[in-house]
Every structure is written in C-alpha cells, then in structure tokens.
Coordinates of C-alpha atoms in Angstrom, one line a residue:
X1 CA -1.0 11.4 26.1
X2 CA 2.6 12.4 25.5
X3 CA 3.7 15.9 24.3
X4 CA 4.1 14.4 20.8
X5 CA 0.3 14.1 20.6
X6 CA -0.3 17.6 21.9
X7 CA 1.5 19.7 19.2
X8 CA -0.6 22.1 17.2
X9 CA -1.1 21.8 13.4
X10 CA 2.0 22.4 11.4
X11 CA 2.4 25.9 10.0
X12 CA 1.9 26.4 6.2
X13 CA 4.8 25.1 4.2
X14 CA 5.8 22.5 6.8
X15 CA 5.4 18.7 6.2
X16 CA 4.8 16.5 9.2
X17 CA 5.9 12.9 9.4
X18 CA 4.2 10.7 12.0
X19 CA 5.6 7.3 12.9
X20 CA 3.4 4.7 14.7
X21 CA 3.9 1.4 16.4
X22 CA 0.7 -0.7 16.4
X23 CA -0.3 -3.7 18.4
X24 CA -3.8 -4.6 17.2
X25 CA -4.8 -8.1 16.2
X26 CA -7.8 -6.7 14.3
X27 CA -5.4 -5.5 11.7
X28 CA -4.6 -8.5 9.4
X29 CA -1.0 -7.7 8.7
X30 CA -0.3 -7.3 12.4
X31 CA -2.1 -10.4 13.5
X32 CA -0.8 -12.6 10.8
X33 CA 2.8 -11.5 11.2
X34 CA 2.5 -12.5 14.9
X35 CA 0.9 -15.8 14.2
X36 CA 3.4 -16.8 11.5
X37 CA 6.4 -15.1 13.1
X38 CA 7.1 -13.3 9.9
X39 CA 7.3 -9.9 8.2
X40 CA 4.6 -8.5 6.0
X41 CA 5.0 -5.3 3.9
X42 CA 2.2 -3.5 2.0
X43 CA 3.8 -2.5 -1.3
X44 CA 1.0 -1.1 -3.4
X45 CA -2.7 -0.3 -3.2
X46 CA -4.8 -0.2 -6.3
X47 CA -8.4 1.3 -5.9
X48 CA -11.1 -0.7 -7.6
X49 CA -14.6 0.1 -8.7
X50 CA -17.1 -0.3 -5.9
X51 CA -14.7 1.0 -3.2
X52 CA -12.7 -2.2 -2.9
X53 CA -8.9 -2.1 -2.9
X54 CA -6.3 -4.4 -4.5
X55 CA -3.3 -4.8 -2.2
X56 CA 0.1 -6.2 -3.0
X57 CA 1.8 -7.7 0.1
X58 CA 5.4 -9.0 0.4
X59 CA 5.8 -12.0 2.7
X60 CA 9.1 -12.8 4.4
X61 CA 10.1 -15.7 6.7
X62 CA 6.8 -17.6 6.1
X63 CA 5.3 -19.6 3.3
X64 CA 3.1 -17.4 1.2
X65 CA 0.5 -20.2 0.8
X66 CA 0.0 -20.2 4.6
X67 CA -0.6 -16.5 4.7
X68 CA -2.9 -16.8 1.7
X69 CA -5.0 -19.4 3.5
X70 CA -5.4 -17.2 6.5
X71 CA -6.3 -14.2 4.4
X72 CA -9.0 -16.1 2.6
X73 CA -10.6 -16.9 5.9
X74 CA -11.2 -13.2 6.6
X75 CA -14.6 -11.7 5.8
X76 CA -13.0 -8.5 4.5
X77 CA -10.9 -10.4 2.0
X78 CA -12.9 -11.0 -1.2
X79 CA -10.1 -12.8 -3.0
X80 CA -6.4 -13.5 -2.7
X81 CA -3.7 -15.3 -4.5
X82 CA 0.1 -15.8 -4.6
X83 CA 1.7 -13.9 -7.4
X84 CA 5.3 -15.1 -6.9
X85 CA 7.4 -16.9 -4.3
X86 CA 11.1 -17.7 -4.1
X87 CA 13.6 -18.6 -1.4
X88 CA 13.7 -15.0 -0.1
X89 CA 10.1 -13.8 -0.2
X90 CA 6.6 -14.2 -1.6
X91 CA 4.2 -11.7 -3.1
X92 CA 0.4 -11.8 -2.4
X93 CA -2.4 -10.0 -4.1
X94 CA -5.4 -9.3 -1.8
X95 CA -8.8 -7.9 -2.9
X96 CA -10.2 -6.3 0.3
X97 CA -13.3 -4.4 1.3
X98 CA -11.7 -2.8 4.4
X99 CA -8.5 -0.8 3.7
X100 CA -7.5 -0.9 7.3
X101 CA -4.5 1.4 7.9
X102 CA -4.3 2.8 4.4
X103 CA -8.0 3.9 4.5
X104 CA -7.6 5.4 7.9
X105 CA -4.8 7.8 6.9
X106 CA -6.4 8.4 3.5
X107 CA -9.6 9.7 5.3
X108 CA -7.4 12.2 7.0
X109 CA -5.7 13.2 3.7
X110 CA -2.4 11.9 4.9
X111 CA 0.0 9.9 2.8
X112 CA 1.2 6.4 3.9
X113 CA 4.9 6.1 3.4
X114 CA 5.4 2.8 5.1
X115 CA 3.0 0.0 6.2
X116 CA 4.8 -3.0 7.6
X117 CA 4.2 -5.6 10.3
X118 CA 7.0 -7.7 11.9
X119 CA 6.3 -10.5 14.4
X120 CA 3.0 -9.0 15.7
X121 CA 4.0 -5.3 15.7
X122 CA 2.9 -2.9 13.0
X123 CA 5.0 0.0 11.9
X124 CA 3.3 2.8 10.0
X125 CA 4.8 6.1 8.7
X126 CA 2.5 8.7 7.4
X127 CA 3.1 12.1 6.0
X128 CA 0.8 15.1 6.5
X129 CA 1.2 17.7 3.7
X130 CA 1.6 21.5 4.4
X131 CA -1.6 23.0 5.6
X132 CA -2.8 19.6 6.9
X133 CA -3.8 18.8 10.4
X134 CA -1.6 16.2 12.1
X135 CA -3.9 16.2 15.1
X136 CA -6.7 14.7 13.0
X137 CA -4.4 11.8 12.1
X138 CA -3.4 11.3 15.7
X139 CA -7.1 11.4 16.8
X140 CA -8.1 8.9 14.1
X141 CA -5.3 6.5 15.1
X142 CA -6.3 6.8 18.8
X143 CA -9.9 6.1 18.0
X144 CA -9.4 3.2 15.6
X145 CA -6.4 1.6 17.2
X146 CA -6.2 2.4 21.0
X147 CA -3.1 0.2 21.2
X148 CA -1.1 2.3 18.8
X149 CA 1.8 4.5 20.0
X150 CA 3.1 7.6 18.3
X151 CA 6.9 7.0 18.6
X152 CA 8.2 9.9 16.5
X153 CA 7.0 13.2 14.9
X154 CA 9.3 15.0 12.5
X155 CA 8.8 18.2 10.6
X156 CA 10.6 19.4 7.5
X157 CA 10.4 22.2 5.0
X158 CA 8.7 21.8 1.7
X159 CA 6.8 18.8 0.4
X160 CA 8.9 16.8 -2.1
X161 CA 7.3 13.5 -1.1
X162 CA 3.8 15.0 -1.2
X163 CA 4.5 16.4 -4.6
X164 CA 5.8 13.1 -5.8
X165 CA 2.6 11.4 -4.4
X166 CA 0.3 13.8 -6.1
X167 CA 2.1 13.4 -9.4
X168 CA 1.9 9.7 -9.2
X169 CA -1.8 9.6 -8.3
X170 CA -2.6 12.1 -11.0
X171 CA -0.8 10.0 -13.6
X172 CA -2.4 6.7 -12.4
X173 CA -5.8 8.3 -12.2
X174 CA -5.8 8.5 -16.0
X175 CA -5.8 4.7 -16.2
X176 CA -8.9 2.5 -16.1
X177 CA -9.1 0.0 -13.2
X178 CA -8.1 -2.8 -15.6
X179 CA -5.2 -0.8 -17.1
X180 CA -3.9 0.0 -13.6
X181 CA -4.2 -3.6 -12.4
X182 CA -2.4 -4.9 -15.5
X183 CA 0.4 -2.4 -15.3
X184 CA 1.0 -2.7 -11.5
X185 CA 0.7 -6.4 -11.5
X186 CA 3.3 -6.7 -14.2
X187 CA 5.5 -4.3 -12.2
X188 CA 5.1 -6.3 -9.0
X189 CA 5.7 -9.6 -10.8
X190 CA 9.1 -8.4 -12.1
X191 CA 8.2 -7.7 -15.7
X192 CA 10.4 -4.6 -15.7
X193 CA 13.3 -6.3 -13.9
X194 CA 16.6 -6.9 -15.8
X195 CA 16.6 -9.7 -16.6
X196 CA 12.8 -10.1 -16.6
X197 CA 11.4 -12.4 -13.9
X198 CA 8.2 -13.0 -15.9
X199 CA 7.1 -12.9 -19.5
X200 CA 4.0 -11.2 -21.0
X201 CA 2.5 -14.7 -21.3
X202 CA 3.0 -15.4 -17.6
X203 CA 1.5 -12.0 -16.6
X204 CA -1.5 -12.7 -18.9
X205 CA -2.0 -16.2 -17.5
X206 CA -1.9 -14.9 -13.9
X207 CA -4.5 -12.2 -14.7
X208 CA -6.7 -14.7 -16.6
X209 CA -6.6 -12.9 -19.9
X210 CA -5.0 -13.5 -23.3
X211 CA -1.6 -12.3 -24.1
X212 CA -3.0 -9.9 -26.7
X213 CA -5.4 -8.4 -24.2
X214 CA -2.6 -8.0 -21.7
X215 CA -0.4 -6.4 -24.3
X216 CA -3.1 -4.0 -25.3
X217 CA -3.9 -2.9 -21.8
X218 CA -0.2 -2.7 -21.0
X219 CA 0.7 -0.5 -24.0
X220 CA -2.2 1.9 -23.4
X221 CA -1.3 2.2 -19.7
X222 CA 2.4 2.8 -20.5
X223 CA 1.5 5.5 -23.0
X224 CA -0.8 7.3 -20.6
X225 CA 1.8 7.2 -17.9
X226 CA 4.5 8.6 -20.2
X227 CA 2.1 11.2 -21.5
X228 CA 1.4 12.3 -17.9
X229 CA 5.0 12.4 -17.0
X230 CA 6.2 14.2 -20.1
X231 CA 3.4 16.8 -19.8
X232 CA 4.7 18.0 -16.4

C-alpha cells in the first residue's frame, strides 16, 4: 500500500477527506457508465423503512430509459423509473436493497461528498469527521473493492461540512418516509426551480397520489424543515 494508506487516525479537531478511484463492475454505477459510455451521478439517498434506500441518479450522455432497463435487471434494484429527461440529462429514481458505496462509508461513520461514475471509472469523495478513524474507511474500501485506489487524502481544520451534514440529517429525520420522499422528489423534479419545471399535479402523478395528498405531505414536510432550521 502507498503511504497515503498508512497515515494514523486524524487528531481531534481535524477533518479528513479521502478521494477514491474505483474500477469494479459489481458496482452498478461503475458498470453501467462503462457499458453506456456515459456519466452517472448519485444526487440523493433517501432511507426507507425496512432498510431499503431510494436513490436519485443523474444520467448524462446516454438515454435514461436504457439505464433504467439495465437497472431493473439487477436483483438489488426493487423498482426504478425515469423522473425527468431532457436534451442535457435524465434523472432516475432507484429503490435498492444494497446501498453499495453509500452504505460502505456510512458503516464507517464517514460522509459521502461525491459519488460519480464516468465511462467505467468511479469517483468517490468521503469525509471523516474529527475523532473519526480514516483507516477504517481505507480498510473497508480495500476489503469491499480491491480495485479501488486512494488517490488523495486531505486534512483541514474544523468540520463545517460535517456540521452541515449533521444539521441536514437532523432536520430530515423529523420527516416520515413519505414526507421525505414527497419533498425530495419535488426538489429533484424541479418544483423549486424558477421558473418551475414541474407542477404540483405532475409531482403527484409521478408519485401516484392525489394532488391534495401531495400538497398535504409537502406542506407538513416544509413546515418541519423550517421549524428545524429556525430552531438552530
């Protein structure tokens, strides 16, 4: 192993950022980006009851429907659908049982800052908070993905990104699974864009619920999020 992999745990108060390059066709994003000669970016992960995860993935340089078809062939993908697609990119929603890279770093109490695959190569950036053990993250990557390579390790004072992550998770934890799904789906579909890319009716239709049900979940979720932020 390189010297990057042999550094001791970071001292208290220091945040460690680890950047990995991954070549492992067992990882869907990596394999699919190579097969389709495209770029796939994991935008958002929403925990679901039963331990499953709802993932929002941006597709660039390939038809979203083609990526969708391949995703549905995988045993770890329970459901998948195209949310939006235009000339520049598409957006997929995947319900998965195996969180792959996100679950790996989560088990080590690290924070994924970037999960992206481009033409068969995965790029992952994770952050280990002060007091954490970067060596555990390194060991877990080495065990799960022998073809991974640690290409950079950076340390910086404080933990602004970690604090931001904790705040975000604390606020979102106040939401039910359905409220979180409704709110984040609306966000990913462009409901908050100016001008709006989708209407409440379109969001409701996509989620398979009535507009009144969508609006109810959305308003409650928004109120909880604002309450959490304003209480800080």
